[in-house]
mmCIF file of C-alpha atoms and ligand atoms in Angstrom:
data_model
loop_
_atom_site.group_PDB
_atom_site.id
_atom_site.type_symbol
_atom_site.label_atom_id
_atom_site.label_comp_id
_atom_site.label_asym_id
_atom_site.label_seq_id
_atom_site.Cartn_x
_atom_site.Cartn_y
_atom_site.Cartn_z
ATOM 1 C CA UNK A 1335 91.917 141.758 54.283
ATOM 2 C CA UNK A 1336 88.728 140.030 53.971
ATOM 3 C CA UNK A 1337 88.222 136.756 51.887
ATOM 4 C CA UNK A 1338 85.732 134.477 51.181
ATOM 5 C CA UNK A 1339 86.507 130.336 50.714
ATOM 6 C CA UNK A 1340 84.087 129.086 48.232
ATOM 7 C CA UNK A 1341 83.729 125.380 47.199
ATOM 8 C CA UNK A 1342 82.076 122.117 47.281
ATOM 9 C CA UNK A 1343 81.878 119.856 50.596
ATOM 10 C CA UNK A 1344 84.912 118.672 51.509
ATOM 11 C CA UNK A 1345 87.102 121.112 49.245
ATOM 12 C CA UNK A 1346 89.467 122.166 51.951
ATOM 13 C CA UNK A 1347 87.671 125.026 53.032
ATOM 14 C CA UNK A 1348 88.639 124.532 56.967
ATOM 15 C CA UNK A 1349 92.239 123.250 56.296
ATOM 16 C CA UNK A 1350 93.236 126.403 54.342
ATOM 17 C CA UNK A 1351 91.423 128.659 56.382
ATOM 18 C CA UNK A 1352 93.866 127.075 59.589
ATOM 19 C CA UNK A 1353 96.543 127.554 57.768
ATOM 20 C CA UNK A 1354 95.596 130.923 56.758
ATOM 21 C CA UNK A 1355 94.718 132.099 60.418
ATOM 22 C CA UNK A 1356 98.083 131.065 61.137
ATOM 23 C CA UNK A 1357 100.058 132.298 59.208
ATOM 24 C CA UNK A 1358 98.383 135.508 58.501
ATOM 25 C CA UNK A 1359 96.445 135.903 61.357
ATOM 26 C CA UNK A 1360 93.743 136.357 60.224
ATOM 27 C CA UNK A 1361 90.246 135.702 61.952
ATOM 28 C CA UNK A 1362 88.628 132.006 60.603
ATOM 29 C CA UNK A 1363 85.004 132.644 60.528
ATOM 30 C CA UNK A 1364 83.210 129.081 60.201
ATOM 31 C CA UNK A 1365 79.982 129.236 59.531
ATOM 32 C CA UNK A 1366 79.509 125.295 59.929
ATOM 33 C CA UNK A 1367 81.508 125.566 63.070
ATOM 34 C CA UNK A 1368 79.352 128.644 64.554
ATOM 35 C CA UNK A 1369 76.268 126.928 64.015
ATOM 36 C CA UNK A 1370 77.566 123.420 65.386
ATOM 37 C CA UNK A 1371 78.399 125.665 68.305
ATOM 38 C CA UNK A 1372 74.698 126.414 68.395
ATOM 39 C CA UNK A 1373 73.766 122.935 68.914
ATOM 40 C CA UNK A 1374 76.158 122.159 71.142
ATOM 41 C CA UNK A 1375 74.862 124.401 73.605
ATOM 42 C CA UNK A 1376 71.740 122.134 73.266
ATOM 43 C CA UNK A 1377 68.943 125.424 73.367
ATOM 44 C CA UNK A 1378 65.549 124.621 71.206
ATOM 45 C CA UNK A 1379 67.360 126.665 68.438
ATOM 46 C CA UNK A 1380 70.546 124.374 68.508
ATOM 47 C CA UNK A 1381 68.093 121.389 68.436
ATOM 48 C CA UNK A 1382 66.616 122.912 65.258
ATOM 49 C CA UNK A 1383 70.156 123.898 64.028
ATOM 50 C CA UNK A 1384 71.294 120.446 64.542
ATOM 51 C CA UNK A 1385 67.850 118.259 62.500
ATOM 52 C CA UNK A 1386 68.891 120.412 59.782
ATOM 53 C CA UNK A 1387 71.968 120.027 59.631
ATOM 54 C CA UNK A 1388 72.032 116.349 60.087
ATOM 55 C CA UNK A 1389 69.594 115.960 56.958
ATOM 56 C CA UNK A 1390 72.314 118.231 54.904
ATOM 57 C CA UNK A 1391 70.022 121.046 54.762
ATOM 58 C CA UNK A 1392 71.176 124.648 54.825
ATOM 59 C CA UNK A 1393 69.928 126.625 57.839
ATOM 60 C CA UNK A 1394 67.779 129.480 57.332
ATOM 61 C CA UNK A 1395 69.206 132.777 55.251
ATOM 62 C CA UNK A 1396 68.782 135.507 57.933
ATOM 63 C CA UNK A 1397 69.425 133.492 60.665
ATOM 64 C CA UNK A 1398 73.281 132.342 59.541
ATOM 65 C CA UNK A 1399 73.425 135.893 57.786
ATOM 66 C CA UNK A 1400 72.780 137.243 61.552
ATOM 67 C CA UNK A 1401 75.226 135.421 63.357
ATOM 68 C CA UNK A 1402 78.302 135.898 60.483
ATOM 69 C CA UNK A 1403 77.456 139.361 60.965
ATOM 70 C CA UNK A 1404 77.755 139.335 64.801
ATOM 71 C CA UNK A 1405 81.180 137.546 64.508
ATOM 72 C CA UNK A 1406 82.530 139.627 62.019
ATOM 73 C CA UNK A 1407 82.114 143.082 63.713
ATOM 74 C CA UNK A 1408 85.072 144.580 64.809
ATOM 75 C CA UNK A 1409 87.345 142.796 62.783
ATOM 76 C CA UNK A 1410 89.404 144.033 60.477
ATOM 77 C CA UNK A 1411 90.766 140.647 58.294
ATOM 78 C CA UNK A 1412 88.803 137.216 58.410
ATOM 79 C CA UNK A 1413 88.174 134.681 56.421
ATOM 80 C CA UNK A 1414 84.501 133.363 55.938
ATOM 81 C CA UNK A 1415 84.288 129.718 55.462
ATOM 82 C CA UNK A 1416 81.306 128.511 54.493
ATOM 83 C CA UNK A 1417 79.205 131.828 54.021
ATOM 84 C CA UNK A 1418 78.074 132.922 52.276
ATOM 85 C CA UNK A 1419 76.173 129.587 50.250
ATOM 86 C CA UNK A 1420 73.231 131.342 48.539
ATOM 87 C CA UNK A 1421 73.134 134.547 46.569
ATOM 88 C CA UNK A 1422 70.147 136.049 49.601
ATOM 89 C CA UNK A 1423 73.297 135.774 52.029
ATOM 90 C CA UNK A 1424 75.763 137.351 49.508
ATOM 91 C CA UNK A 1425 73.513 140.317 49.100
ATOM 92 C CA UNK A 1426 72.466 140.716 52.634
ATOM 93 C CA UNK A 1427 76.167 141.238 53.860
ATOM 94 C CA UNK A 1428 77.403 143.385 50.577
ATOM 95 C CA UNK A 1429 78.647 145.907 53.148
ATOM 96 C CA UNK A 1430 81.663 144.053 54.403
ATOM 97 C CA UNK A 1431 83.220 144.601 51.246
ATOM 98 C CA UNK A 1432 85.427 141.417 50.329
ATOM 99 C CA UNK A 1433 88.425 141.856 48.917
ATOM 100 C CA UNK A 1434 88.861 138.387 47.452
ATOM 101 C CA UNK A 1435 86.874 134.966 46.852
ATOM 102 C CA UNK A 1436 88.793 132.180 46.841
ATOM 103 C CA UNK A 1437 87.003 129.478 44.889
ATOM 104 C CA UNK A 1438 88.427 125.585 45.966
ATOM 105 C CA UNK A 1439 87.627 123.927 42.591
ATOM 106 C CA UNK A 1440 87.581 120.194 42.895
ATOM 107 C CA UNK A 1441 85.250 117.567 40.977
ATOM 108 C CA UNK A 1442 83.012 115.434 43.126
ATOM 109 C CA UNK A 1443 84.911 112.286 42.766
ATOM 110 C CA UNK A 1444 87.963 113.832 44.579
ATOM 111 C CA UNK A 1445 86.028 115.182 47.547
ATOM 112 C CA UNK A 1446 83.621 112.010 48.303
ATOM 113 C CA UNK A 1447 86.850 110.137 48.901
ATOM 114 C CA UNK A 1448 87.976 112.697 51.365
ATOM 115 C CA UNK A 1449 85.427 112.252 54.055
ATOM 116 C CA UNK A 1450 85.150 108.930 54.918
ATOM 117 C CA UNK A 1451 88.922 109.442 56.315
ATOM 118 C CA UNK A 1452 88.062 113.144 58.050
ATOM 119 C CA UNK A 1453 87.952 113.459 61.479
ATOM 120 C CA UNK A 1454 87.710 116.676 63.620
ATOM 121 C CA UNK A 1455 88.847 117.516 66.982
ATOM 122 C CA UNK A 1456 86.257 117.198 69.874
ATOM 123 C CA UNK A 1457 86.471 120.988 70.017
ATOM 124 C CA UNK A 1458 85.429 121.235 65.846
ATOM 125 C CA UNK A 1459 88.322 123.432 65.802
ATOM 126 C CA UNK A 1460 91.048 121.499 64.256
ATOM 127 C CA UNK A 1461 90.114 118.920 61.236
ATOM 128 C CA UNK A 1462 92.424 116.064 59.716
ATOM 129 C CA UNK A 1463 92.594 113.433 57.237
ATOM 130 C CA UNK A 1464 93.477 109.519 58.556
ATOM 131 C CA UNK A 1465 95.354 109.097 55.026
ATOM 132 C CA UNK A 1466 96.053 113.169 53.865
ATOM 133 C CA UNK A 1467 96.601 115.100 57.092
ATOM 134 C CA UNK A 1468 97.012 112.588 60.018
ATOM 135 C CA UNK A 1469 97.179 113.420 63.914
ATOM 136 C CA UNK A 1470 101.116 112.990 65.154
ATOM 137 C CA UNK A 1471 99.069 110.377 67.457
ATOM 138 C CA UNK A 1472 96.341 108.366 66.384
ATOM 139 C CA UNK A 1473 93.246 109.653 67.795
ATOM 140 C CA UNK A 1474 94.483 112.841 69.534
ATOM 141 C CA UNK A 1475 94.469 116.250 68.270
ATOM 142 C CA UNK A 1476 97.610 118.148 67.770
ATOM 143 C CA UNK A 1477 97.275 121.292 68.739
ATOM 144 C CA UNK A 1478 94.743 120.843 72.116
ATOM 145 C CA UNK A 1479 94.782 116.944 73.093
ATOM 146 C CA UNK A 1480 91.008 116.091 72.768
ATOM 147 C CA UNK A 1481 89.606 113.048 70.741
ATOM 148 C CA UNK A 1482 89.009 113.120 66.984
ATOM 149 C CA UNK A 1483 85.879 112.380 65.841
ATOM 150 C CA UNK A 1484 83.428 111.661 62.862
ATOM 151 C CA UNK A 1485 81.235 114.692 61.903
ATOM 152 C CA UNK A 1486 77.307 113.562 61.662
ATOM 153 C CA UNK A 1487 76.824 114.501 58.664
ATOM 154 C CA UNK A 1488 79.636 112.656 57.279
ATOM 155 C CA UNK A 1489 77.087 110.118 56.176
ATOM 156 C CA UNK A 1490 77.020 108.920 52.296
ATOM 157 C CA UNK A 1491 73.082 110.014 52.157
ATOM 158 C CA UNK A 1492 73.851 113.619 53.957
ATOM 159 C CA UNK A 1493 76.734 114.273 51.678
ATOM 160 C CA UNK A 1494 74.542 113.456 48.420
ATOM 161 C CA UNK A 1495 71.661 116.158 49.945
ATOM 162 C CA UNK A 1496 74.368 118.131 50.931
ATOM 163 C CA UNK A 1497 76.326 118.394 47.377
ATOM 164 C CA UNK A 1498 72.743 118.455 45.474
ATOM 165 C CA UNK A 1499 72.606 121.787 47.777
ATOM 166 C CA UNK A 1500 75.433 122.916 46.940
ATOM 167 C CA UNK A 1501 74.808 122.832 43.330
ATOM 168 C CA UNK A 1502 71.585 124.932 43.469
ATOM 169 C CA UNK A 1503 72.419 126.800 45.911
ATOM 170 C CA UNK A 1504 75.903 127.979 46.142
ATOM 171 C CA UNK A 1505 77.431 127.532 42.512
ATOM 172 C CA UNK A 1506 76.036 130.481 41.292
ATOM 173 C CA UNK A 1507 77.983 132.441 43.607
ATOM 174 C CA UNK A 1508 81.215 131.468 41.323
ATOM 175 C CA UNK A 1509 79.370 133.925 38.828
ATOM 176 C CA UNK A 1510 78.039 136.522 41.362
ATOM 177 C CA UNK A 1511 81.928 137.209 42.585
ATOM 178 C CA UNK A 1512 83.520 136.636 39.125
ATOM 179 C CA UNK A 1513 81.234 139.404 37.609
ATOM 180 C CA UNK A 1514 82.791 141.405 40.513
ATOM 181 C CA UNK A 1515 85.972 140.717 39.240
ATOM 182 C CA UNK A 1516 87.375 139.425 42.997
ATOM 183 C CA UNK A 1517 87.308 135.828 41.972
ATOM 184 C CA UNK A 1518 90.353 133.872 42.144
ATOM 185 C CA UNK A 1519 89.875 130.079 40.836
ATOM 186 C CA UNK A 1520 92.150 127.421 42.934
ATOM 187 C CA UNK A 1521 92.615 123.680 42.259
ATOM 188 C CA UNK A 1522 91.831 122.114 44.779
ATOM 189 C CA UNK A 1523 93.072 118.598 43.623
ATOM 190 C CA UNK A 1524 96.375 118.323 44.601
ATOM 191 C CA UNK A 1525 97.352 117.144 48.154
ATOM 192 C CA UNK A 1526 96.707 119.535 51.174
ATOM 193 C CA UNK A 1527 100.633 121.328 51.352
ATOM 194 C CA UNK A 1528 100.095 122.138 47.432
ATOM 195 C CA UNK A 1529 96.648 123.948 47.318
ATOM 196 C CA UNK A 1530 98.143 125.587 50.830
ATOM 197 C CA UNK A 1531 101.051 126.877 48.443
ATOM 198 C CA UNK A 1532 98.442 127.728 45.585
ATOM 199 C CA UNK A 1533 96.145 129.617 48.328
ATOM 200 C CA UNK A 1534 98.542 131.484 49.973
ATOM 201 C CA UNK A 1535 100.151 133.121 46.856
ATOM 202 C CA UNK A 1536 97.450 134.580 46.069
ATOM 203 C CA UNK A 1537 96.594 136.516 49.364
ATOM 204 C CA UNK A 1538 100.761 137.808 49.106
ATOM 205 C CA UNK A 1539 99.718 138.921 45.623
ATOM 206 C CA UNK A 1540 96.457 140.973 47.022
ATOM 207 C CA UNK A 1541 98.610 141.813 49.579
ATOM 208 C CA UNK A 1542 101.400 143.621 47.835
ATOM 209 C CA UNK A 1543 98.952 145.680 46.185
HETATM 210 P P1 AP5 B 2924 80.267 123.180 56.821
HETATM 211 O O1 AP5 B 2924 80.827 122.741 58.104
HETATM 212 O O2 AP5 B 2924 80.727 124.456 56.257
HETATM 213 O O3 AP5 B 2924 80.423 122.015 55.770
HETATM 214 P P2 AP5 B 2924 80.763 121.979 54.183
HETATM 215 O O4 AP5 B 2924 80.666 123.243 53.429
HETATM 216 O O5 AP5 B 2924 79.965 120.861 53.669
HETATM 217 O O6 AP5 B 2924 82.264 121.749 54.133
HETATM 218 P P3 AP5 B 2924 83.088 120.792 54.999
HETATM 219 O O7 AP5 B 2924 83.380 121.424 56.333
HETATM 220 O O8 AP5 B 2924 82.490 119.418 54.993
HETATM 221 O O9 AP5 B 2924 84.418 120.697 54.120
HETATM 222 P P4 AP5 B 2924 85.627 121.718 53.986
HETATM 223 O O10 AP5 B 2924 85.549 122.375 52.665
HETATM 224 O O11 AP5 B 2924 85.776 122.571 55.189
HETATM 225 O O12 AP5 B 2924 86.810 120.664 53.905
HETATM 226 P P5 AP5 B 2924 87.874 120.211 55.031
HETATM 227 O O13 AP5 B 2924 88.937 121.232 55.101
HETATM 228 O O14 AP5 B 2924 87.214 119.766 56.265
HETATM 229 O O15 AP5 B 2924 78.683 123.239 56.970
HETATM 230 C C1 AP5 B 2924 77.976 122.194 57.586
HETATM 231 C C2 AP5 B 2924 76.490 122.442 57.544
HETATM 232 O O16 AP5 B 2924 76.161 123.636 58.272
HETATM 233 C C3 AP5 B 2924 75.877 122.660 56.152
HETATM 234 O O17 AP5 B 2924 75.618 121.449 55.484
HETATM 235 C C4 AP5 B 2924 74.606 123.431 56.517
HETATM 236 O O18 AP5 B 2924 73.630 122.581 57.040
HETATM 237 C C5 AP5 B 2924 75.090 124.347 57.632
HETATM 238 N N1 AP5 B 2924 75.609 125.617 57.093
HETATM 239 C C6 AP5 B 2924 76.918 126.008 57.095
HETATM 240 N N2 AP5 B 2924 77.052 127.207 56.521
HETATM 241 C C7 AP5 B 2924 75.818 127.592 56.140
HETATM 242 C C8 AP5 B 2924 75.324 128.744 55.478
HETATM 243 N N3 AP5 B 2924 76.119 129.738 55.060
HETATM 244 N N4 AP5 B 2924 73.987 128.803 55.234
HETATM 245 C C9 AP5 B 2924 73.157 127.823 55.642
HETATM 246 N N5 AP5 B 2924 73.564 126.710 56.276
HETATM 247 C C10 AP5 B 2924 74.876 126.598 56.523
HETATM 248 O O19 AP5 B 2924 88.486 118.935 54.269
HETATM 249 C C11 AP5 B 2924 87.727 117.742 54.167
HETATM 250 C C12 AP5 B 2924 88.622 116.519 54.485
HETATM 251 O O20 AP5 B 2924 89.618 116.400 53.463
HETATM 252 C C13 AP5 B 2924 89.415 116.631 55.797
HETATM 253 O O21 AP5 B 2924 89.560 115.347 56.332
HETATM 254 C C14 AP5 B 2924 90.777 117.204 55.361
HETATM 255 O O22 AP5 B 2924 91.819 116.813 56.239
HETATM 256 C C15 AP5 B 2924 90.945 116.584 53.989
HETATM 257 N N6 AP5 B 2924 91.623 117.457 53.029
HETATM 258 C C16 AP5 B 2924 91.560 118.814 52.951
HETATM 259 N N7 AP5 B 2924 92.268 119.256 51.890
HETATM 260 C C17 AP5 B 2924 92.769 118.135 51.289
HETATM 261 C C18 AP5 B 2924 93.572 117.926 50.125
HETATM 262 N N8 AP5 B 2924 94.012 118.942 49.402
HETATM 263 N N9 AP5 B 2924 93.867 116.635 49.778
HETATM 264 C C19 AP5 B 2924 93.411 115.583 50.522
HETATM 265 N N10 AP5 B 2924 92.657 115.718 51.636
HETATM 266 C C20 AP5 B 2924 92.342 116.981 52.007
HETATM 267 MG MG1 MG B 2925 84.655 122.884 56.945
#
């Protein structure tokens, strides 16, 4: 199965997609994470990646559209997290033929509330919450030991760029993949085990089909 998590900063797109890749096993295809990757490796095109990134721009179409592509090849069920965020991306990767976008709905209010509490694993792998989803010890990641940390662009002025983005860019995909008739409309509100349940009844119901 291939599926698509669409929604605002902060909407849970990583914490389903966790739980999804466990449970499931599917493949979690981060976009954010790939290209934080990038910078970590600390070439002239991570630099780039990472002043972009930091001002809560989105990185170039073809370039992200490139490396999803790359990642994906081979693999029969993933989820995409974080790609595609404009409708050049959605077009450019028609071919993979998604079976189902999940779209996190969640007003603005909710979501600004959840980062100033997120912290992520010194791998990016693994993200929690200090008051939603904590660490079993303070600090420490669960699942591989390394120190939690803030994300850069965790920073009240990125997240405004990064939500104005969002808005222009990446809400009209809600139309794109409804017109297709493979959008599936999830509230995002309630606390992380809930929206979990919400989520993963409707990849059983895709499933039975
Ligand atoms: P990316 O890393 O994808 O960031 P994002 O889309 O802004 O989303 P986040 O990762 O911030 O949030 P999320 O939805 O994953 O929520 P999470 O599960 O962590 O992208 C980063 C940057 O990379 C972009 O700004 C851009 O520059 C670039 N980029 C990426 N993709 C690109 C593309 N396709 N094209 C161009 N550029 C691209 O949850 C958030 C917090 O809330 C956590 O602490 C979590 O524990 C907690 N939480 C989760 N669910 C709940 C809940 N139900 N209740 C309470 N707390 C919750
Ligand atoms: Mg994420």
């Amino acid at each position: 199965m291939k599926i698509i998590l669409l929604g605002p900063p902060g909407s849970g797109k990583g914490t389903v997609s966790e739980k999804l890749e466990k449970d499931f096993n599917f493949a979690h295809v981060s976009a954010g994470e790939l290209l934080r990757e990038e910078v970590k490796k600390g070439t002239t095109l991570g630099k780039d990646i990472q002043k972009i990134i930091e001002k809560g721009n989105l990185v170039p179409d073809n370039l992200v559209t490139e490396l999803i592509k790359l990642e994906v090849t081979g693999k029969k069920s993933f989820i995409l997290d974080g790609f595609p965020r404009t409708l050049k991306q959605a077009e450019a990767t028609a071919e993979l033929n998604i079976n189902l976008v999940i779209y996190l709905e969640v007003p603005e209010e909710i979501v600004i509330e959840r980062f100033s509490g997120r912290r992520v694993c010194s791998t990016g792998e693994h993200g929690y919450h200090l008051k939603y989803l904590p660490p079993k010890k303070e600090g420490v990641c669960d699942h591989d030991g390394t120190k939690l940390v803030q994300r850069k662009d965790d920073r009240p002025e990125v997240i405004k760029e990064r939500f104005k983005i969002y808005h222009k860019e990446t809400q009209p995909l809600i139309d794109y993949y409804k017109q297709k008739g493979i959008l599936k409309t999830v509230d995002a509100s309630p606390n992380p085990e809930k929206v979990y349940a919400a989520v993963k009844k409707v990849v059983q119901e895709l499933k039975k089909k």
